[in-house]
Short mmCIF file of N, CA and C in Angstrom, two decimals:
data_model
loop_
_atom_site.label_atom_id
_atom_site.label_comp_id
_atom_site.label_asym_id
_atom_site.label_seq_id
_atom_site.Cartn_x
_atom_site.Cartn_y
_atom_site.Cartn_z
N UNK A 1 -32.97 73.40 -1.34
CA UNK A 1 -32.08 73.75 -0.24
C UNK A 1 -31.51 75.15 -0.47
N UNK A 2 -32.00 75.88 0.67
CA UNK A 2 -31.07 77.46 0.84
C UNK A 2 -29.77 77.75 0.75
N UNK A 3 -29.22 77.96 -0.29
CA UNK A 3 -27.99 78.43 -0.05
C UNK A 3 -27.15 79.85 -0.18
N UNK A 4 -26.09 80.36 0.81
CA UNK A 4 -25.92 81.96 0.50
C UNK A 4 -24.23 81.47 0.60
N UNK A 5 -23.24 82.01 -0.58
CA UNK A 5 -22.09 82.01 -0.55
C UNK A 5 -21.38 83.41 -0.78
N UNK A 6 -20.32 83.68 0.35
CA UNK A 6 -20.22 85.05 0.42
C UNK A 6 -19.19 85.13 -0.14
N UNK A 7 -18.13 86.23 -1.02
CA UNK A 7 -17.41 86.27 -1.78
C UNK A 7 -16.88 88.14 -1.74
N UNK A 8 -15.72 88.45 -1.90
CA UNK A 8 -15.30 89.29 -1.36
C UNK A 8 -14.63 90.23 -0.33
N UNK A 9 -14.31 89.61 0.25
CA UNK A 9 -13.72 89.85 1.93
C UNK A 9 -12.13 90.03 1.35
N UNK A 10 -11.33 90.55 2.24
CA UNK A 10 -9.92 91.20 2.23
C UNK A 10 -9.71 92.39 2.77
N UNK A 11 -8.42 92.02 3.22
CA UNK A 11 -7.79 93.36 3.53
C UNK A 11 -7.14 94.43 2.98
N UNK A 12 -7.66 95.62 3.53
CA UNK A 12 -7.47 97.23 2.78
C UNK A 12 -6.96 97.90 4.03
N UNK A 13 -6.54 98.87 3.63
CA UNK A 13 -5.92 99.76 4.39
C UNK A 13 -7.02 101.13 4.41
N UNK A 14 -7.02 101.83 5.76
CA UNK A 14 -8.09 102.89 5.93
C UNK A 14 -8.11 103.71 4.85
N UNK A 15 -9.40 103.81 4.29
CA UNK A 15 -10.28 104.65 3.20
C UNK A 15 -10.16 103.52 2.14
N UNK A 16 -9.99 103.01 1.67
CA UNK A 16 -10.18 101.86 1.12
C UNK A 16 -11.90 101.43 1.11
N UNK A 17 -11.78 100.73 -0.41
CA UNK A 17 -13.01 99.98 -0.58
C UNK A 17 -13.18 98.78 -0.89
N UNK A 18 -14.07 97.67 -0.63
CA UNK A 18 -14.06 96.44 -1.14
C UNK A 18 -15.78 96.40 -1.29
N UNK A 19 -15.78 95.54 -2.27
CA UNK A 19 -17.34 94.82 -2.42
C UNK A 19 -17.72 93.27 -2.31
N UNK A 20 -18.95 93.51 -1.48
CA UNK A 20 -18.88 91.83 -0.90
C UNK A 20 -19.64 91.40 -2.04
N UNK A 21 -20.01 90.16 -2.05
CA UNK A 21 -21.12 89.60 -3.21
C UNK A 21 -21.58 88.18 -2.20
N UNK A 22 -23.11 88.26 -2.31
CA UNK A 22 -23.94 86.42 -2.15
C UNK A 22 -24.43 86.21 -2.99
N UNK A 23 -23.90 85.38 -3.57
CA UNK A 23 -24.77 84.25 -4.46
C UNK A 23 -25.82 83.53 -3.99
N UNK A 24 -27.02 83.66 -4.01
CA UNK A 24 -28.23 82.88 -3.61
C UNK A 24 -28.41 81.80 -4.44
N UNK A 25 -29.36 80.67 -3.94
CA UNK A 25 -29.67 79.24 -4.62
C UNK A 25 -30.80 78.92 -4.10
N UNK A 26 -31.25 78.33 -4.33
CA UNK A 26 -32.35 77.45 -3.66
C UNK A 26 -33.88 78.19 -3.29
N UNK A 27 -33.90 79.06 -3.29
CA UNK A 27 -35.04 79.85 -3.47
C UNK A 27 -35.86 80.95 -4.08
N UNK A 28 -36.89 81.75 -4.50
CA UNK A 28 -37.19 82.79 -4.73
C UNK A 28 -36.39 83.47 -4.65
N UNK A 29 -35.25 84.36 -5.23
CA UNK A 29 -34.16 85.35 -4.24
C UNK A 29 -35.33 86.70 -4.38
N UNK A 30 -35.88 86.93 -5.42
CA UNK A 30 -36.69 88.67 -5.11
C UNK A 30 -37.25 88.60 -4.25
N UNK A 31 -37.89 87.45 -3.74
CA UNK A 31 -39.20 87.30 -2.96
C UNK A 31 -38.62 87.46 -1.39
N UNK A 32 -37.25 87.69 -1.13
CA UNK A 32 -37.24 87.67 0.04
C UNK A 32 -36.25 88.91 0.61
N UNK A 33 -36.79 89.11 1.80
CA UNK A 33 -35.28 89.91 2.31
C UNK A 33 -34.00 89.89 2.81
N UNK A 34 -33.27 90.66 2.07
CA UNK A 34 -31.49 90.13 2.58
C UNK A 34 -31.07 91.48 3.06
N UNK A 35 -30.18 91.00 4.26
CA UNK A 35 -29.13 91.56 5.36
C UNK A 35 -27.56 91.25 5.04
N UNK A 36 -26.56 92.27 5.15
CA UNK A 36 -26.06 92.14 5.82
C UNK A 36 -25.81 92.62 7.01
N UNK A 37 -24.93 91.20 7.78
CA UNK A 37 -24.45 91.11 9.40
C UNK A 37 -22.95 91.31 9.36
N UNK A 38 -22.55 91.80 10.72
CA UNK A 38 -21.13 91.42 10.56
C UNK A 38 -20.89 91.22 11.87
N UNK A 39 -20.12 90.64 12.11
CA UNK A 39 -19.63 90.35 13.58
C UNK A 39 -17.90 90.10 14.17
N UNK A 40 -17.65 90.86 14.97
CA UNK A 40 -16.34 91.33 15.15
C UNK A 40 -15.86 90.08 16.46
N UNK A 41 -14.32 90.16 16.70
CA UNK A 41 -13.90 88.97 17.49
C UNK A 41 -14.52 89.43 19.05
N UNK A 42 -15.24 88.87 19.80
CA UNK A 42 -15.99 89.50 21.48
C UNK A 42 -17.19 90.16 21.05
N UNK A 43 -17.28 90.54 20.25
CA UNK A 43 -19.12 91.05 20.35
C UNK A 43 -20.05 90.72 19.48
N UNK A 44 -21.24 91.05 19.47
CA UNK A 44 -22.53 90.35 19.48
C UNK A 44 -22.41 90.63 17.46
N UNK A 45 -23.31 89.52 16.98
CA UNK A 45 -23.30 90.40 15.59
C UNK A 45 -24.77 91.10 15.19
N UNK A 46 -24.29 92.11 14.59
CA UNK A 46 -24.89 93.09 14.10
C UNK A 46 -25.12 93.65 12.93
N UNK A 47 -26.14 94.21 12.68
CA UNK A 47 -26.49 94.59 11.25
C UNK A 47 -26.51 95.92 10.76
N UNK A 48 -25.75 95.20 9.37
CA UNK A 48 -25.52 96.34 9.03
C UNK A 48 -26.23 97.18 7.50
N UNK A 49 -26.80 96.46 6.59
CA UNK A 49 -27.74 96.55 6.05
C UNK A 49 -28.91 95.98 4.85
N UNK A 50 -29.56 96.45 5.39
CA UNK A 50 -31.04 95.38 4.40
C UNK A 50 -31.59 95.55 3.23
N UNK A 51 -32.11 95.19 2.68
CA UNK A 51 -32.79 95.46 1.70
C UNK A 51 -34.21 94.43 1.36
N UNK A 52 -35.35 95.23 1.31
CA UNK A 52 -36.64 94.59 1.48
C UNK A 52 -37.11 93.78 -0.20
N UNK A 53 -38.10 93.01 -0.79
CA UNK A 53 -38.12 92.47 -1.80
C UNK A 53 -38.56 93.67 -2.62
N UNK A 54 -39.31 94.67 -2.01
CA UNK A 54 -39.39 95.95 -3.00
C UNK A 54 -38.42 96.71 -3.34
N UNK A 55 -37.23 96.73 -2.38
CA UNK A 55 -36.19 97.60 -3.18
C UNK A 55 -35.86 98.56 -1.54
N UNK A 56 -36.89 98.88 -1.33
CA UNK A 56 -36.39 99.70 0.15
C UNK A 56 -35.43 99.33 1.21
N UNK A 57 -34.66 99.78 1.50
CA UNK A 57 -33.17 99.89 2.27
C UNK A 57 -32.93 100.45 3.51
N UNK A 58 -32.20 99.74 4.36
CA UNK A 58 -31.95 100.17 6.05
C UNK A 58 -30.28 100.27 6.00
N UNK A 59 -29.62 101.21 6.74
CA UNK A 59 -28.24 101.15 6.70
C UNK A 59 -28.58 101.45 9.04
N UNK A 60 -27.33 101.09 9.04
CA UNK A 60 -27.02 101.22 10.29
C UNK A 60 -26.78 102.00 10.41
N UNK A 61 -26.54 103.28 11.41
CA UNK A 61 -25.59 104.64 11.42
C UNK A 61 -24.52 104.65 11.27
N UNK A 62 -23.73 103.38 11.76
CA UNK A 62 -22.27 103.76 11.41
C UNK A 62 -21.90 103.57 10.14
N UNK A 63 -22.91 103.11 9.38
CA UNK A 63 -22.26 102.68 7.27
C UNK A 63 -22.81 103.26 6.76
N UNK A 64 -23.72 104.28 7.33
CA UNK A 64 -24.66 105.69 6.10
C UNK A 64 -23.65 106.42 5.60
N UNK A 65 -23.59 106.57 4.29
CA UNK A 65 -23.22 107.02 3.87
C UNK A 65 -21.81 106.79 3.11
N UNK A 66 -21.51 105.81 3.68
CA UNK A 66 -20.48 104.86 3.04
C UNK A 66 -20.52 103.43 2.19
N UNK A 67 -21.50 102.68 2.45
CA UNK A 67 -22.07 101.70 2.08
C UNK A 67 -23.15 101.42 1.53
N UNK A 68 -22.62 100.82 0.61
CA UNK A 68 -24.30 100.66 -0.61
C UNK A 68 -24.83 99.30 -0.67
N UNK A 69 -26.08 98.71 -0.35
CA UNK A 69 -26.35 97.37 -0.61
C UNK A 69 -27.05 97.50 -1.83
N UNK A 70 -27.19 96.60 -2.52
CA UNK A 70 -27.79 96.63 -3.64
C UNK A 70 -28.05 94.95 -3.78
N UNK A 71 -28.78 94.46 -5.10
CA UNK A 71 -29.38 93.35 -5.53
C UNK A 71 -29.49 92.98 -7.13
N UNK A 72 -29.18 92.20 -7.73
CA UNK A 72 -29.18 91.30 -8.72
C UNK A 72 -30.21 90.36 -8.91
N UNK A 73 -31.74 90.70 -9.15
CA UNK A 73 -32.50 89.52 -9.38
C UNK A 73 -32.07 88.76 -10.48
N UNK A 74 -31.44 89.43 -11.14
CA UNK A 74 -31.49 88.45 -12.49
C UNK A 74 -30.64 87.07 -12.20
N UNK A 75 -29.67 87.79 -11.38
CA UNK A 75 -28.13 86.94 -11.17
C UNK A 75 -28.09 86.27 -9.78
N UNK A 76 -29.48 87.00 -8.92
CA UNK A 76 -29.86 86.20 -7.60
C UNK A 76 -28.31 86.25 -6.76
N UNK A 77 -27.87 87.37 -6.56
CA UNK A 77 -26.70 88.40 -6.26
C UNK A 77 -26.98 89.03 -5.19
N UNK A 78 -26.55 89.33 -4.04
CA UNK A 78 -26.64 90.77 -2.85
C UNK A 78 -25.60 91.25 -3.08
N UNK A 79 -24.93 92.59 -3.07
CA UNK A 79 -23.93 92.86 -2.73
C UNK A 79 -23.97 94.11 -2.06
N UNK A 80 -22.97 94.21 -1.74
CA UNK A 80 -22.72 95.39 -0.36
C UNK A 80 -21.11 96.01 -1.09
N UNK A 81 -21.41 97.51 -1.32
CA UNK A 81 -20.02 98.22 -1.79
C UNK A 81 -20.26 98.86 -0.18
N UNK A 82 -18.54 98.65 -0.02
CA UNK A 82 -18.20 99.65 1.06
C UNK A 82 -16.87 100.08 0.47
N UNK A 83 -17.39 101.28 0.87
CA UNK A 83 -16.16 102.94 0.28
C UNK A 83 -15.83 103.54 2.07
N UNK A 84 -14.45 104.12 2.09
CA UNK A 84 -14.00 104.77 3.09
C UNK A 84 -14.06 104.16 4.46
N UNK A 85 -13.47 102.52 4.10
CA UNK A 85 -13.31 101.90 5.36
C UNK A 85 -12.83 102.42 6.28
N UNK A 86 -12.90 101.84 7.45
CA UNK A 86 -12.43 102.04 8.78
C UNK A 86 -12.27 100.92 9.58
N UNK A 87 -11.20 101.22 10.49
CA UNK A 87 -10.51 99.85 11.03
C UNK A 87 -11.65 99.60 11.79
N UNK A 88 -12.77 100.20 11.85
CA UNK A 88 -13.89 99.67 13.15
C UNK A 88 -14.23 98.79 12.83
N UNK A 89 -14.92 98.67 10.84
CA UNK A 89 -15.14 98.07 10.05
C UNK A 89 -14.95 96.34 10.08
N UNK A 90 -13.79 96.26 10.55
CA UNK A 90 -13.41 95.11 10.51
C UNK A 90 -13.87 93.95 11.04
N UNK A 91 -14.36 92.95 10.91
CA UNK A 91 -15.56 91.82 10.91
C UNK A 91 -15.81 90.84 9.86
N UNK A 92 -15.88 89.60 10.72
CA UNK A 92 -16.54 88.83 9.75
C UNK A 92 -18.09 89.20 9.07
N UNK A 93 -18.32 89.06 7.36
CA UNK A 93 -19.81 89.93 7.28
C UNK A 93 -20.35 88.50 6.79
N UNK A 94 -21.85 88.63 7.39
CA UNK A 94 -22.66 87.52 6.44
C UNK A 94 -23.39 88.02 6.21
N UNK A 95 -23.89 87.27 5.16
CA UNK A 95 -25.26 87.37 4.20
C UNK A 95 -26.53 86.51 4.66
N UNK A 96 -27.57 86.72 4.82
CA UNK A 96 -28.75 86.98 5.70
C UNK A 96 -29.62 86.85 4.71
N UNK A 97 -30.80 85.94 4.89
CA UNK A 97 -31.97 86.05 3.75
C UNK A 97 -33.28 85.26 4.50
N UNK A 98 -34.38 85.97 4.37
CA UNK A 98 -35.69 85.42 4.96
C UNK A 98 -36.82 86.25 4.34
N UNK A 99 -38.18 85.72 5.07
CA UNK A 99 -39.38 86.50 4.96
C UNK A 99 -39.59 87.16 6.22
N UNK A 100 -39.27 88.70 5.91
CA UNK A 100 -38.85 89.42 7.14
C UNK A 100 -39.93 90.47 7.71
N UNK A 101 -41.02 90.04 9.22
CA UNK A 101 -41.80 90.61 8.80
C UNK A 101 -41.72 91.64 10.05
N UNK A 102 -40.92 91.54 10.84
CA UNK A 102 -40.80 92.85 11.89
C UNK A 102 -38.96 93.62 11.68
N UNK A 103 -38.20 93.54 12.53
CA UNK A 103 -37.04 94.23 12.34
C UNK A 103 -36.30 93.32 11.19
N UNK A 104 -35.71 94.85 10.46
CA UNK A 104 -34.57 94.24 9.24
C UNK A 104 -33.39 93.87 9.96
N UNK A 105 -32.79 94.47 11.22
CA UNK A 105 -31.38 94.22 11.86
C UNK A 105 -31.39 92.97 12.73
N UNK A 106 -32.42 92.83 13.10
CA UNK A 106 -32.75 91.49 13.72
C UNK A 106 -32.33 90.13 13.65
N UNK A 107 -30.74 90.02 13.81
CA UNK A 107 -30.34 88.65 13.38
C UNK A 107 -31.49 87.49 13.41
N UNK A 108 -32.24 87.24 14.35
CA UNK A 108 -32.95 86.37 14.75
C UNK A 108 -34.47 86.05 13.88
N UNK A 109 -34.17 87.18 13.34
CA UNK A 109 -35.34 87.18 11.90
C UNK A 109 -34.99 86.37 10.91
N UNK A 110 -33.80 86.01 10.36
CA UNK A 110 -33.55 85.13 9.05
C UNK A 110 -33.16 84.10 9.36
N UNK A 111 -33.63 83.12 8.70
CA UNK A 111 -33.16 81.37 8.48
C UNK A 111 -32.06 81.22 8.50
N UNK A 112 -31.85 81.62 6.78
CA UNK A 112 -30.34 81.36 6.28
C UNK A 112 -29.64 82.41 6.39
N UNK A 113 -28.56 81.53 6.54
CA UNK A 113 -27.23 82.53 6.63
C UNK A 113 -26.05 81.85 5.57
N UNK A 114 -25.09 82.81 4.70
CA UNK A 114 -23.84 81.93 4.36
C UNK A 114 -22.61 81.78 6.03
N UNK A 115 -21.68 81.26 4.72
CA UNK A 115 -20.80 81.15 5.89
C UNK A 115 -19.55 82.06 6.39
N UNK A 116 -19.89 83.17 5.95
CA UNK A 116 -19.01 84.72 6.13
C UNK A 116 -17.82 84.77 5.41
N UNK A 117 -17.41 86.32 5.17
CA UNK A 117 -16.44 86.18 4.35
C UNK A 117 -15.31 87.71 5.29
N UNK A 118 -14.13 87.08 5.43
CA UNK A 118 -13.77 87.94 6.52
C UNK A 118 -13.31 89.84 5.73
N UNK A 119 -13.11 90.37 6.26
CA UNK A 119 -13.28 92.16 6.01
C UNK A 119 -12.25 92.56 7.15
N UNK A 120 -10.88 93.06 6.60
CA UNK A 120 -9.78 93.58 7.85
C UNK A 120 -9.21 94.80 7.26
N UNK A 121 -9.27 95.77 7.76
CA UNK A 121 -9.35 97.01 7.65
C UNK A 121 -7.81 97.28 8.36
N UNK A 122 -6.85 97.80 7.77
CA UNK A 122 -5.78 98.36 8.74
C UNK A 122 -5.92 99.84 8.70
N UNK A 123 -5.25 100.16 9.68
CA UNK A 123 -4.96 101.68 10.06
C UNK A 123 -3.54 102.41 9.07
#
């Protein structure tokens, strides 16, 4: 059984940083690709960035350059550093994992999902 538990969420004040962490279970974790999503209160959720089982990486435009995803095979780990928040920022984020074989942002591409970990950004 798939499991993704998200860990890290809180509130910071603008420019501020936090780092999320998923713990994976239940499957291959190298063998597959992980997202994060985040999704704000009224709109759709969206992605924000991937990372393929080789190592290659998608950021959204609005987190280039601020946000780092990275991976832990050993520890079967995702995590996502975000530096120089912004109240836009603010969203529930999940963690995202499948065999991903057309779009990385593509909510509709991954199985599993955890169960989000909230991210509130003040001004």
């Amino acid at each position: 059984q798939v499991q993704l538990v998200e860990s890290g969420g809180g509130s910071v004040q603008a420019g501020g940083s936090l780092r999320l962490s998923c713990a994976a279970s239940g499957y291959t974790f190298s063998s597959r690709c992980m997202a994060w999503f985040r999704q704000a209160p009224g709109k759709e959720r969206e992605g924000v960035a991937a990372v393929r089982s080789d190592g290659s990486t998608w950021y959204a435009d609005s987190v280039k350059g601020r946000f780092t995803i990275s991976k832990d095979n050993a520890k079967n780990t995702l995590y996502l550093q975000m530096n120089s928040l912004k109240p836009e920022d603010t969203a529930m984020y999940y963690c995202a994992a499948g065999m991903v074989a057309g779009s990385l942002m593509s909510a509709g591409n991954y199985p599993y999902w955890g169960q989000g970990t909230q991210v509130t950004v003040s001004s």
